[in-house]
Amino acid sequence: GNYVPYIVTGNLVYVAGQTPVNSEGTVMHKGKCGNEYDVESAYKAATLCGINVLAAVKEACSGDLERVERVVKLNGYCACTPEFTNHPKVVNGASDLMFEVFGDKGKHARTA
């Protein structure tokens, strides 16, 4: 296809969008925030997406996350009902993971 899981250009890694899929390829969270999922459950889904981002970055860095100097930006998108307004709380699942893994280097600009 015409899409790849990540692109390395210069000293930056751009990672394609991730979904809440486990290591066996099973989608772990199906449905919408505000319908099938509350904020806490959706936060867990965003954390799994973040784990998948880290897996792609690790591959891009030849297996060495120590090569990461900074998380620059994280874009998070939620499938949700029209009434749902807690997108930032959901995307915190991925943001909190970046800080947990990288410390201050994991603080980033964000779209939620």
PDB file of C-alpha atoms in Angstrom:
ATOM      1  CA  GLY A   1       0.000   0.000   0.000  1.00  0.00           C
ATOM      2  CA  ASN A   2       0.825   3.646   0.051  1.00  0.00           C
ATOM      3  CA  TYR A   3       1.038   3.939   3.818  1.00  0.00           C
ATOM      4  CA  VAL A   4       3.742   3.008   6.316  1.00  0.00           C
ATOM      5  CA  PRO A   5       3.609   2.778  10.136  1.00  0.00           C
ATOM      6  CA  TYR A   6       6.240   5.499  10.578  1.00  0.00           C
ATOM      7  CA  ILE A   7       8.594   7.777   8.686  1.00  0.00           C
ATOM      8  CA  VAL A   8      12.040   8.854   9.844  1.00  0.00           C
ATOM      9  CA  THR A   9      13.212  12.139   8.399  1.00  0.00           C
ATOM     10  CA  GLY A  10      16.337  13.755   9.780  1.00  0.00           C
ATOM     11  CA  ASN A  11      16.183  13.284  13.539  1.00  0.00           C
ATOM     12  CA  LEU A  12      12.362  13.101  13.699  1.00  0.00           C
ATOM     13  CA  VAL A  13      10.017  10.122  13.704  1.00  0.00           C
ATOM     14  CA  TYR A  14       6.470  10.646  12.463  1.00  0.00           C
ATOM     15  CA  VAL A  15       4.153   7.838  13.563  1.00  0.00           C
ATOM     16  CA  ALA A  16       0.952   6.931  11.721  1.00  0.00           C
ATOM     17  CA  GLY A  17      -2.334   6.934  13.601  1.00  0.00           C
ATOM     18  CA  GLN A  18      -2.780   4.150  16.122  1.00  0.00           C
ATOM     19  CA  THR A  19      -5.812   2.250  17.330  1.00  0.00           C
ATOM     20  CA  PRO A  20      -6.402   0.319  20.566  1.00  0.00           C
ATOM     21  CA  VAL A  21      -5.104  -2.990  19.206  1.00  0.00           C
ATOM     22  CA  ASN A  22      -3.284  -5.505  21.410  1.00  0.00           C
ATOM     23  CA  SER A  23      -0.109  -7.373  20.439  1.00  0.00           C
ATOM     24  CA  GLU A  24      -2.176 -10.157  18.810  1.00  0.00           C
ATOM     25  CA  GLY A  25      -3.919  -7.639  16.528  1.00  0.00           C
ATOM     26  CA  THR A  26      -7.254  -7.710  18.340  1.00  0.00           C
ATOM     27  CA  VAL A  27      -9.138  -4.421  18.666  1.00  0.00           C
ATOM     28  CA  MET A  28      -9.638  -4.104  22.403  1.00  0.00           C
ATOM     29  CA  HIS A  29     -12.036  -1.168  22.515  1.00  0.00           C
ATOM     30  CA  LYS A  30     -14.850  -0.941  19.977  1.00  0.00           C
ATOM     31  CA  GLY A  31     -17.499   1.740  20.257  1.00  0.00           C
ATOM     32  CA  LYS A  32     -17.812   5.390  21.116  1.00  0.00           C
ATOM     33  CA  CYS A  33     -16.962   7.572  24.062  1.00  0.00           C
ATOM     34  CA  GLY A  34     -20.200   8.624  25.702  1.00  0.00           C
ATOM     35  CA  ASN A  35     -21.992   5.473  24.552  1.00  0.00           C
ATOM     36  CA  GLU A  36     -20.123   2.186  25.068  1.00  0.00           C
ATOM     37  CA  TYR A  37     -17.243   3.855  26.941  1.00  0.00           C
ATOM     38  CA  ASP A  38     -16.977   6.294  29.812  1.00  0.00           C
ATOM     39  CA  VAL A  39     -13.939   8.539  30.267  1.00  0.00           C
ATOM     40  CA  GLU A  40     -12.046   5.983  32.391  1.00  0.00           C
ATOM     41  CA  SER A  41     -12.455   3.187  29.842  1.00  0.00           C
ATOM     42  CA  ALA A  42     -11.600   5.477  26.937  1.00  0.00           C
ATOM     43  CA  TYR A  43      -8.489   6.669  28.831  1.00  0.00           C
ATOM     44  CA  LYS A  44      -7.360   3.013  28.916  1.00  0.00           C
ATOM     45  CA  ALA A  45      -7.950   2.764  25.156  1.00  0.00           C
ATOM     46  CA  ALA A  46      -5.843   5.895  24.604  1.00  0.00           C
ATOM     47  CA  THR A  47      -3.110   4.382  26.778  1.00  0.00           C
ATOM     48  CA  LEU A  48      -3.087   1.299  24.534  1.00  0.00           C
ATOM     49  CA  CYS A  49      -2.824   3.571  21.492  1.00  0.00           C
ATOM     50  CA  GLY A  50       0.143   5.215  23.200  1.00  0.00           C
ATOM     51  CA  ILE A  51       1.760   1.815  23.753  1.00  0.00           C
ATOM     52  CA  ASN A  52       1.397   1.202  20.024  1.00  0.00           C
ATOM     53  CA  VAL A  53       2.985   4.581  19.273  1.00  0.00           C
ATOM     54  CA  LEU A  54       5.929   3.604  21.489  1.00  0.00           C
ATOM     55  CA  ALA A  55       6.265   0.271  19.676  1.00  0.00           C
ATOM     56  CA  ALA A  56       6.502   2.083  16.330  1.00  0.00           C
ATOM     57  CA  VAL A  57       9.003   4.599  17.700  1.00  0.00           C
ATOM     58  CA  LYS A  58      11.088   1.782  19.204  1.00  0.00           C
ATOM     59  CA  GLU A  59      11.206   0.045  15.823  1.00  0.00           C
ATOM     60  CA  ALA A  60      12.138   3.316  14.127  1.00  0.00           C
ATOM     61  CA  CYS A  61      14.961   3.758  16.673  1.00  0.00           C
ATOM     62  CA  SER A  62      16.418   0.282  16.062  1.00  0.00           C
ATOM     63  CA  GLY A  63      14.936  -0.991  19.306  1.00  0.00           C
ATOM     64  CA  ASP A  64      16.416   1.744  21.508  1.00  0.00           C
ATOM     65  CA  LEU A  65      13.949   4.212  23.085  1.00  0.00           C
ATOM     66  CA  GLU A  66      16.939   5.885  24.774  1.00  0.00           C
ATOM     67  CA  ARG A  67      17.523   7.530  21.393  1.00  0.00           C
ATOM     68  CA  VAL A  68      14.353   9.588  21.880  1.00  0.00           C
ATOM     69  CA  GLU A  69      15.376  13.122  22.792  1.00  0.00           C
ATOM     70  CA  ARG A  70      11.884  14.601  23.028  1.00  0.00           C
ATOM     71  CA  VAL A  71       8.227  13.876  22.362  1.00  0.00           C
ATOM     72  CA  VAL A  72       7.286  16.920  20.298  1.00  0.00           C
ATOM     73  CA  LYS A  73       3.581  16.529  19.560  1.00  0.00           C
ATOM     74  CA  LEU A  74       0.807  14.032  20.185  1.00  0.00           C
ATOM     75  CA  ASN A  75      -2.452  14.071  18.215  1.00  0.00           C
ATOM     76  CA  GLY A  76      -5.362  12.208  19.772  1.00  0.00           C
ATOM     77  CA  TYR A  77      -8.751  11.567  18.220  1.00  0.00           C
ATOM     78  CA  CYS A  78     -11.804   9.999  19.851  1.00  0.00           C
ATOM     79  CA  ALA A  79     -14.805   8.299  18.294  1.00  0.00           C
ATOM     80  CA  CYS A  80     -17.593   9.744  20.374  1.00  0.00           C
ATOM     81  CA  THR A  81     -21.235  10.694  20.593  1.00  0.00           C
ATOM     82  CA  PRO A  82     -22.188  14.285  19.698  1.00  0.00           C
ATOM     83  CA  GLU A  83     -22.739  15.066  23.396  1.00  0.00           C
ATOM     84  CA  PHE A  84     -19.302  13.869  24.546  1.00  0.00           C
ATOM     85  CA  THR A  85     -16.968  16.725  25.534  1.00  0.00           C
ATOM     86  CA  ASN A  86     -14.185  15.082  27.570  1.00  0.00           C
ATOM     87  CA  HIS A  87     -11.756  14.445  24.708  1.00  0.00           C
ATOM     88  CA  PRO A  88      -8.788  15.940  26.604  1.00  0.00           C
ATOM     89  CA  LYS A  89      -9.356  13.624  29.586  1.00  0.00           C
ATOM     90  CA  VAL A  90      -9.386  10.628  27.232  1.00  0.00           C
ATOM     91  CA  VAL A  91      -6.220  11.631  25.364  1.00  0.00           C
ATOM     92  CA  ASN A  92      -4.502  12.059  28.739  1.00  0.00           C
ATOM     93  CA  GLY A  93      -4.159   8.266  28.595  1.00  0.00           C
ATOM     94  CA  ALA A  94      -1.527   8.603  25.872  1.00  0.00           C
ATOM     95  CA  SER A  95      -0.028  11.834  27.228  1.00  0.00           C
ATOM     96  CA  ASP A  96       0.420  10.429  30.719  1.00  0.00           C
ATOM     97  CA  LEU A  97       2.141   7.369  29.246  1.00  0.00           C
ATOM     98  CA  MET A  98       4.645   9.536  27.356  1.00  0.00           C
ATOM     99  CA  PHE A  99       5.537  11.310  30.593  1.00  0.00           C
ATOM    100  CA  GLU A 100       5.713   8.005  32.478  1.00  0.00           C
ATOM    101  CA  VAL A 101       8.142   6.548  29.927  1.00  0.00           C
ATOM    102  CA  PHE A 102      10.258   9.618  29.115  1.00  0.00           C
ATOM    103  CA  GLY A 103       9.876  11.928  32.114  1.00  0.00           C
ATOM    104  CA  ASP A 104      10.165  15.597  31.215  1.00  0.00           C
ATOM    105  CA  LYS A 105      11.241  14.603  27.675  1.00  0.00           C
ATOM    106  CA  GLY A 106       7.724  13.168  27.315  1.00  0.00           C
ATOM    107  CA  LYS A 107       5.961  16.516  27.830  1.00  0.00           C
ATOM    108  CA  HIS A 108       4.564  17.585  24.483  1.00  0.00           C
ATOM    109  CA  ALA A 109       2.285  19.872  22.530  1.00  0.00           C
ATOM    110  CA  ARG A 110      -1.028  18.172  21.819  1.00  0.00           C
ATOM    111  CA  THR A 111      -4.223  18.015  19.827  1.00  0.00           C
ATOM    112  CA  ALA A 112      -7.171  16.350  21.555  1.00  0.00           C
TER     113      ALA A 112
END
